[in-house]
PDB file of C-alpha atoms in Angstrom:
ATOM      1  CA  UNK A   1     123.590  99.943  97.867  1.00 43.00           C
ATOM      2  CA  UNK A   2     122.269 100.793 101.391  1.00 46.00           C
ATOM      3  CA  UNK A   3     120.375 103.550 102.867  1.00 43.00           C
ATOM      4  CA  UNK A   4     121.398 103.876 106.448  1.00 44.00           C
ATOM      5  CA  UNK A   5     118.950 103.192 108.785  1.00 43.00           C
ATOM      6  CA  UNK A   6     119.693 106.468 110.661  1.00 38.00           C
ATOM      7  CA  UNK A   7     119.182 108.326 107.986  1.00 58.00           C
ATOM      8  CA  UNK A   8     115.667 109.655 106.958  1.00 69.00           C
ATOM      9  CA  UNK A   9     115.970 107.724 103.520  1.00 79.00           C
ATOM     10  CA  UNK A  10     112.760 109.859 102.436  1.00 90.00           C
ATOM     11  CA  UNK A  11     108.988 110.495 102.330  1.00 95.00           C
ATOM     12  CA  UNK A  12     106.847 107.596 100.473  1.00 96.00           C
ATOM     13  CA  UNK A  13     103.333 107.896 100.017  1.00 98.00           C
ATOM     14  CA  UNK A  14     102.045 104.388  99.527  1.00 98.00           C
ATOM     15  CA  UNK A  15      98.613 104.232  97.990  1.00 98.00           C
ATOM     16  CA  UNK A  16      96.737 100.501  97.796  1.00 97.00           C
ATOM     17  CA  UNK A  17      93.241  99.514  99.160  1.00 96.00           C
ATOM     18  CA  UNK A  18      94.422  96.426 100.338  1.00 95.00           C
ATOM     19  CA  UNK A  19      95.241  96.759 104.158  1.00 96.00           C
ATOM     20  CA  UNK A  20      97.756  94.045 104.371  1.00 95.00           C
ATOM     21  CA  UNK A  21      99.683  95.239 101.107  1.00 94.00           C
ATOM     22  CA  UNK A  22     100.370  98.664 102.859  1.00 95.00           C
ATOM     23  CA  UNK A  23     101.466  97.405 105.749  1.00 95.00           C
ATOM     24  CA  UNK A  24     103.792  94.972 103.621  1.00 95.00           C
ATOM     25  CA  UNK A  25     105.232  97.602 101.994  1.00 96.00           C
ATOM     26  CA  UNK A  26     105.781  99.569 105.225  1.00 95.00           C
ATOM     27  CA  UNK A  27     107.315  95.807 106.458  1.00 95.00           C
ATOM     28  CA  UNK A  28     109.100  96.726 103.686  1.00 94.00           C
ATOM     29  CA  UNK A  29     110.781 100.272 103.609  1.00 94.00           C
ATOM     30  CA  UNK A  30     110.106 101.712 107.477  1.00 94.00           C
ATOM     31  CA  UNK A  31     113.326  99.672 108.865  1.00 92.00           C
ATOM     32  CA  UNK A  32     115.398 101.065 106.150  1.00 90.00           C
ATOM     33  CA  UNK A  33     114.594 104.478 107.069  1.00 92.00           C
ATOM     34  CA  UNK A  34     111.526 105.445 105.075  1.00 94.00           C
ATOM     35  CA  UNK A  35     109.061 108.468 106.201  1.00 95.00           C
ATOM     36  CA  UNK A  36     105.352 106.381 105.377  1.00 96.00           C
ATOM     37  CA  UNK A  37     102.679 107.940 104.518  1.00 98.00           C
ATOM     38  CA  UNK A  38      99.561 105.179 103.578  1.00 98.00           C
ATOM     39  CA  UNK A  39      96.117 105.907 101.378  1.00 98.00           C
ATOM     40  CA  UNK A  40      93.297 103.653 100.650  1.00 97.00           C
ATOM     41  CA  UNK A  41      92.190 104.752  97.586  1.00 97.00           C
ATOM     42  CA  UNK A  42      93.876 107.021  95.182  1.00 97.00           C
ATOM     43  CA  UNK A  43      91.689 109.574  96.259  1.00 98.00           C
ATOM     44  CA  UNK A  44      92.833 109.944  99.290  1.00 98.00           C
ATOM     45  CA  UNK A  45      96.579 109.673  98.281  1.00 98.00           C
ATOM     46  CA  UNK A  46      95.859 112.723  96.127  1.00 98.00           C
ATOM     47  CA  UNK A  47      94.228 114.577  99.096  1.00 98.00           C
ATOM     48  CA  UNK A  48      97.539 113.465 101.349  1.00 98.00           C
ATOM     49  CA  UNK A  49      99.925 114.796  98.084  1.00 98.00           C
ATOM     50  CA  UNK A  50      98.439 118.285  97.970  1.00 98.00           C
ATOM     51  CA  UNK A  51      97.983 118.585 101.564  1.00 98.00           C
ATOM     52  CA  UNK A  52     101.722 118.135 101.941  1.00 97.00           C
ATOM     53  CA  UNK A  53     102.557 120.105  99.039  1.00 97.00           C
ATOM     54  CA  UNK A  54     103.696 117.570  97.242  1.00 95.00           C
ATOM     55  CA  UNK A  55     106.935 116.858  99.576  1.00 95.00           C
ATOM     56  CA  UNK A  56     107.075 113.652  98.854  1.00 96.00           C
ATOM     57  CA  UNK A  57     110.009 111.596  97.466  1.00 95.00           C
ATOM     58  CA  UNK A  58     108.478 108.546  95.991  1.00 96.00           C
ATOM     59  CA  UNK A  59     105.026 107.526  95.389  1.00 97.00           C
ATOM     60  CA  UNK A  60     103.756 103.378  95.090  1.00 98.00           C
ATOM     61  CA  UNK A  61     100.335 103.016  93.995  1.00 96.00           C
ATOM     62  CA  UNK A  62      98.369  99.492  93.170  1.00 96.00           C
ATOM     63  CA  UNK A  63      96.723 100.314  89.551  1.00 93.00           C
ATOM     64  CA  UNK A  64      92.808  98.868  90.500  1.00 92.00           C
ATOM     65  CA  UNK A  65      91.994 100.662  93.597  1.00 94.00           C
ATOM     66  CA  UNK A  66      87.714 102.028  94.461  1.00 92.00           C
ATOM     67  CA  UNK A  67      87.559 106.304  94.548  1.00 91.00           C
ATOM     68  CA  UNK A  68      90.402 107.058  92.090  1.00 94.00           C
ATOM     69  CA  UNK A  69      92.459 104.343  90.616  1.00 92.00           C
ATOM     70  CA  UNK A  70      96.536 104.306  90.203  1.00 92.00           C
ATOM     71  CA  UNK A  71      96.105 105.164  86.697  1.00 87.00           C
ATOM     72  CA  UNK A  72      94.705 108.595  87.349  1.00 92.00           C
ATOM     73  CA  UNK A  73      96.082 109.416  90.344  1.00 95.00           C
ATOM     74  CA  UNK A  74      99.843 108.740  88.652  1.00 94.00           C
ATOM     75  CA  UNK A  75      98.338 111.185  85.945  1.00 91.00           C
ATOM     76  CA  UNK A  76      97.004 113.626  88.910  1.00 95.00           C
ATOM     77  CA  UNK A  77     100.675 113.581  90.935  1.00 96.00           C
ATOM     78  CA  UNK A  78     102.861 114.068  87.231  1.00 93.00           C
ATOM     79  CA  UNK A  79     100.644 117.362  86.218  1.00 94.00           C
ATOM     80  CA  UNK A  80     101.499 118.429  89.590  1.00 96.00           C
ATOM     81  CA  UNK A  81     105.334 117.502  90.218  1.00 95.00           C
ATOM     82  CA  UNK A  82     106.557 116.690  86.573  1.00 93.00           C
ATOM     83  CA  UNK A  83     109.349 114.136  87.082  1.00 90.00           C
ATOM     84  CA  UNK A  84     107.775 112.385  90.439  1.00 94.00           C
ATOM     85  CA  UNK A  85     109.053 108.720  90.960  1.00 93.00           C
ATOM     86  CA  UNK A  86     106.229 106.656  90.908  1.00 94.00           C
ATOM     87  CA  UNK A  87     106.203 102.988  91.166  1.00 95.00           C
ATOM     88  CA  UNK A  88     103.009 100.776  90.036  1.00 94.00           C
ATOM     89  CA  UNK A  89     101.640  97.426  91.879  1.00 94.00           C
ATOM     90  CA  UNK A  90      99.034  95.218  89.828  1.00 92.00           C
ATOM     91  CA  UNK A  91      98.056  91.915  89.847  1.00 87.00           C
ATOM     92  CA  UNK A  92      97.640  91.838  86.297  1.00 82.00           C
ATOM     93  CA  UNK A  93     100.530  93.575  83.927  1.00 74.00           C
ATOM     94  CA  UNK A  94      98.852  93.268  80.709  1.00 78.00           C
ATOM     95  CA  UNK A  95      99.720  95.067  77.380  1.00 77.00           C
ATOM     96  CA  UNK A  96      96.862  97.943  78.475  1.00 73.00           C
ATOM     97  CA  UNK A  97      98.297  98.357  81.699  1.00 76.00           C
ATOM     98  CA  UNK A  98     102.010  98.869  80.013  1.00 70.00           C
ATOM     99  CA  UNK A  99     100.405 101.558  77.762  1.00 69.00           C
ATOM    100  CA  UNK A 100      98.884 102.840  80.276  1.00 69.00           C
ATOM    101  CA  UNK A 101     102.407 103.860  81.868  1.00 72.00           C
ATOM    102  CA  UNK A 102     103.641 104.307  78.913  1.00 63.00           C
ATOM    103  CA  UNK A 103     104.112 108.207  79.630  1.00 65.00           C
ATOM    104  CA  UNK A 104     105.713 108.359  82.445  1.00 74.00           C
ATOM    105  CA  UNK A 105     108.749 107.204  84.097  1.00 73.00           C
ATOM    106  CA  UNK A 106     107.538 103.868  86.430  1.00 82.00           C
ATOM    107  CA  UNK A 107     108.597 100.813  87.606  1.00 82.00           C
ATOM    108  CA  UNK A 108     105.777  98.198  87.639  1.00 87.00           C
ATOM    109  CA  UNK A 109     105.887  95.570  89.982  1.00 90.00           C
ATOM    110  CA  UNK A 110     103.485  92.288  89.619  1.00 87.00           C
ATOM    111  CA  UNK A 111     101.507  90.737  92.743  1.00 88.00           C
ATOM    112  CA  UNK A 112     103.288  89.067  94.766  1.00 90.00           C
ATOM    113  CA  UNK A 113     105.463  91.747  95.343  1.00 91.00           C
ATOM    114  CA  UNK A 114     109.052  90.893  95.136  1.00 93.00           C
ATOM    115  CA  UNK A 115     110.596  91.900  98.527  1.00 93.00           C
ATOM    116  CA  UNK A 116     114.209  92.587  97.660  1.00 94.00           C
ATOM    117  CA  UNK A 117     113.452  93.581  94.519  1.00 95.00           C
ATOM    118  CA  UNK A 118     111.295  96.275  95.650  1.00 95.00           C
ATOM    119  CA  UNK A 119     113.385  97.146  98.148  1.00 94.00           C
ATOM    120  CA  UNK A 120     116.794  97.868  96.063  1.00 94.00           C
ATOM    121  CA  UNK A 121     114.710  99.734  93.394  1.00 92.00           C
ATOM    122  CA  UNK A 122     113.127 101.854  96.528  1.00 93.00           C
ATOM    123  CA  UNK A 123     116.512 102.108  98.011  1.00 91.00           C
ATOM    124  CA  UNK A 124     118.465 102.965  94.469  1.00 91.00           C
ATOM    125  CA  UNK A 125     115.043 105.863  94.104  1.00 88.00           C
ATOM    126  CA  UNK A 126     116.189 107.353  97.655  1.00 86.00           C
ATOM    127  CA  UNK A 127     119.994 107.257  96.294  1.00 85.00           C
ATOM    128  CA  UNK A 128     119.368 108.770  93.077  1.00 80.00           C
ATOM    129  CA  UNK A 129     117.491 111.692  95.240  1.00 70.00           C
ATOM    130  CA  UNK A 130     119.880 111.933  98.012  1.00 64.00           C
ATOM    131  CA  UNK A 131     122.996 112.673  95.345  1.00 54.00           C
ATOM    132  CA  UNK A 132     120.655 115.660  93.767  1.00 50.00           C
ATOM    133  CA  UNK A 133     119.875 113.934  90.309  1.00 42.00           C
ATOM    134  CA  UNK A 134     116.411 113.629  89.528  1.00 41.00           C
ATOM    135  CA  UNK A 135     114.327 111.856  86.925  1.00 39.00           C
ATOM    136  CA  UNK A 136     113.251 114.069  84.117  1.00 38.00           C
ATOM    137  CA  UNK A 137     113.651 111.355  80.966  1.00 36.00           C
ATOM    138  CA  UNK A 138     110.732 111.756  78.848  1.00 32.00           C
ATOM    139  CA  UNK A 139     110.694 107.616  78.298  1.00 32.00           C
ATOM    140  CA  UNK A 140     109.268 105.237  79.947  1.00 38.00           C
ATOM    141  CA  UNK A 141     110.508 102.330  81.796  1.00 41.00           C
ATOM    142  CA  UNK A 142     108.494 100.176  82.834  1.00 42.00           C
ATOM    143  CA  UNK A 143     110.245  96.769  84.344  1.00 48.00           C
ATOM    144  CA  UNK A 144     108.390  93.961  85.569  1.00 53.00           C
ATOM    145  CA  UNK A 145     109.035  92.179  89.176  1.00 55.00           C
ATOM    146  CA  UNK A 146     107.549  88.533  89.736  1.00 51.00           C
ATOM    147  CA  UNK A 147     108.469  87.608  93.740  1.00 46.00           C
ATOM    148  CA  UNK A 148     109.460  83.916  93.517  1.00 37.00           C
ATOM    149  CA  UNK A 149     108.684  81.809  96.532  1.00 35.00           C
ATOM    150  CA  UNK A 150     112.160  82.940  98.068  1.00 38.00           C
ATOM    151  CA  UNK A 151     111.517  86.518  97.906  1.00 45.00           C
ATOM    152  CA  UNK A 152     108.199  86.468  99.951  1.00 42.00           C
TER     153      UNK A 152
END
């Protein structure tokens, strides 16, 4: 499945405090049509959620970020748009983390990031918005991506 590239695929808000890992992700999701909008600290992806209204269509947030970390600004953006897809970066995807996530519906992806990986789940997000369904399931899923060398 393939967004086309002249298509506006959607509006991502991409919140890490690592430079290089936003512009990876924008690498990433910018050629296949993605709207980017990038935070360094959760924040200041809260301030750029609310001062859009919320009108965005995906958020990715690293967990350990300074200001506000991913925990509690995935907390912040579900009490303000219930059903919100958010996907999680960490470095380390232990059992707290997973419990952590445990109430909402995420996608946690491991450091390295997994290029094509994150890109189809990105891609199938955009889909799943584009054909009007949206995400409302109470349950979590949480599935972990490890990039092997030919991913990177």
């Amino acid at each position: 499945m393939s967004v086309a590239i002249h298509e506006r695929a959607g509006r991502v808000l991409v919140a890490d405090d690592d430079h290089a890992s936003r512009m990876l992700l924008g690498r990433i999701l910018a050629p296949i049509g993605f709207d980017i909008t990038y935070a360094e600290n959760g924040q200041k992806a809260l301030e750029l959620f609310d001062h859009a209204g919320g009108a965005f269509d995906i958020v990715i947030t690293d967990i350990c970020m300074p200001e506000m970390n991913g925990d509690d600004l995935i907390r912040a953006i579900l009490g303000r748009r219930p059903g919100m897809p958010i996907v999680a970066i960490s470095g380390y995807a232990g059992p707290e983390l997973v419990h952590a996530l445990a109430a909402c519906d995420a996608v946690l992806f491991e450091k390295p990031i997994n290029v094509r990986a994150m890109r189809a789940h990105v891609e199938a997000l955009a889909a799943t918005r584009q054909c009007g369904a949206s995400s409302s399931s109470s349950m979590c899923t949480i599935s972990s991506h490890k990039a092997s060398v030919a991913d990177r």
